[in-house]
């Protein structure tokens, strides 16, 4: 795994710049970026690569840095737990992943491209879930991200009704666009109100 | 979560006294180290063989419970490593305090019948769930076992949190070998328990003052410390008044006392061997002291002194010995400098304050102190409630 990551990093630096610059983020009207309300002491991410950790995707300064990303470790799934400092209402979520022509994943036999998340399940107010019981509960919402979602900086709207009283959010990334062993996320942004 | 291998292979005697016993000692040591290093640590124990894969005690910080469950474990059957790791994971998942880090310590003494691939998938699953794994590889060693276990650790390892230790059979006890490994010393860079245990094992005598561990026997340590202080004070006073001490009886008795004190000092400073001789001496000294206190001094206070001594002695013979020694001093020389020491209120109250179970504000104690000064004689009455 370590070898795959370093090889991937090597090709990333050599890869050409993205074809078209992404559009600037349009914060939905009336919503704020909830990054200020995240309780950082409680943020956890299962199956993350230690050198590419969750803060790279969540924190204000780090997430806009193109060189930093969150990567998964043993397989492509990720389980992110985000507690908030106060009760919030979630409106939409933005996921930013690598480009279509990103680096090749070295670990699996098929030469598939390392890509961003596809099926994302969100659970509100469920603490300390593990991979074993994540499918025992119905998710508060399920997002099926397409490649456009990941690149165009367009937040995906959530079922607002289900996220009225959110103390903590669990994001389960079930698979990714290409089906490779590694899922990469450049940025996760949550929009809503308090 | 500690996984014990109690399969048939553990009957072998290549680790003294038997593999299973060496393993049990190591487990006890690890439990002690973990519970001491951080009060929030919890340890659970489970078996991999014997009656089957079962959890003997769920993660708890109660060391007594953990040690008790190790009793009466039977050796037999084959170890089922995969199932054991799964059960351990489940036990860790249902821990009380979700903020604790999850770790499995597996003692693997029997041959590993799984192949590398299976072990690697097990390792990956552990890593995915953020569980660290420590392996103690001992006992049976076939060609592939070290490789397989190394592969397992490599699969689990994330930023150096998992370790493997290979212990070949030999003179060194399993626990001693483990003491210096990262399994014991842990992430935080060492625990006091492990360090002191290692020091004790190395020097052969405890590094504590007076050769008595205050944790093990606080009363004895306290009594010894008290008698040391009294002796020190007495020696200083004697040095000052050496010229005045001309009476043979005093000389003889103080030299007798010196020999008693000198006996106490090597006992307090040296290792455990001397302590075996002390109980015999205690009885002799007890007789001596009782006899002497009967003869000399005012009978009334002497009998009260005896009563106090008997009461104290009934509670703790070692404490009684210390008291005896101090009373002997008093009986020996009437204008002993101890009287000056004891008349020093602050000294007495400080001693009383440091003793457990004695409240200097207790009216009976206050009366005593008043009577002490009134009598002009030296007694130390300690009522242990």
PDB file of C-alpha atoms in Angstrom, chain B residues 28 39-40 45 66 68 75 91 119 133 149 158 160 177 215 232 263 294 345 373:
ATOM      1  CA  UNK B  28      -0.016 -11.182  34.382  1.00  0.00           C
ATOM      2  CA  UNK B  39      -5.792   4.586  34.836  1.00  0.00           C
ATOM      3  CA  UNK B  40      -8.202   4.597  31.916  1.00  0.00           C
ATOM      4  CA  UNK B  45      -8.498 -11.846  28.394  1.00  0.00           C
ATOM      5  CA  UNK B  66      -8.072 -10.381  35.433  1.00  0.00           C
ATOM      6  CA  UNK B  68      -8.404 -14.436  39.038  1.00  0.00           C
ATOM      7  CA  UNK B  75      -4.532 -26.801  28.312  1.00  0.00           C
ATOM      8  CA  UNK B  91     -15.096  -7.605  22.319  1.00  0.00           C
ATOM      9  CA  UNK B 119      -3.589 -13.834   7.468  1.00  0.00           C
ATOM     10  CA  UNK B 133      -2.045  -5.972  16.940  1.00  0.00           C
ATOM     11  CA  UNK B 149       3.280 -13.685  11.382  1.00  0.00           C
ATOM     12  CA  UNK B 158      -0.290   1.519  10.489  1.00  0.00           C
ATOM     13  CA  UNK B 160       4.217   1.595  13.716  1.00  0.00           C
ATOM     14  CA  UNK B 177      12.307 -11.001  27.392  1.00  0.00           C
ATOM     15  CA  UNK B 215       2.853  -0.046  47.912  1.00  0.00           C
ATOM     16  CA  UNK B 232      18.915   9.540  63.711  1.00  0.00           C
ATOM     17  CA  UNK B 263      20.365  -4.608  63.606  1.00  0.00           C
ATOM     18  CA  UNK B 294       8.311  -4.166  84.123  1.00  0.00           C
ATOM     19  CA  UNK B 345       5.201  19.403  70.381  1.00  0.00           C
ATOM     20  CA  UNK B 373       4.332  17.159  79.345  1.00  0.00           C
TER      21      UNK B 373
END
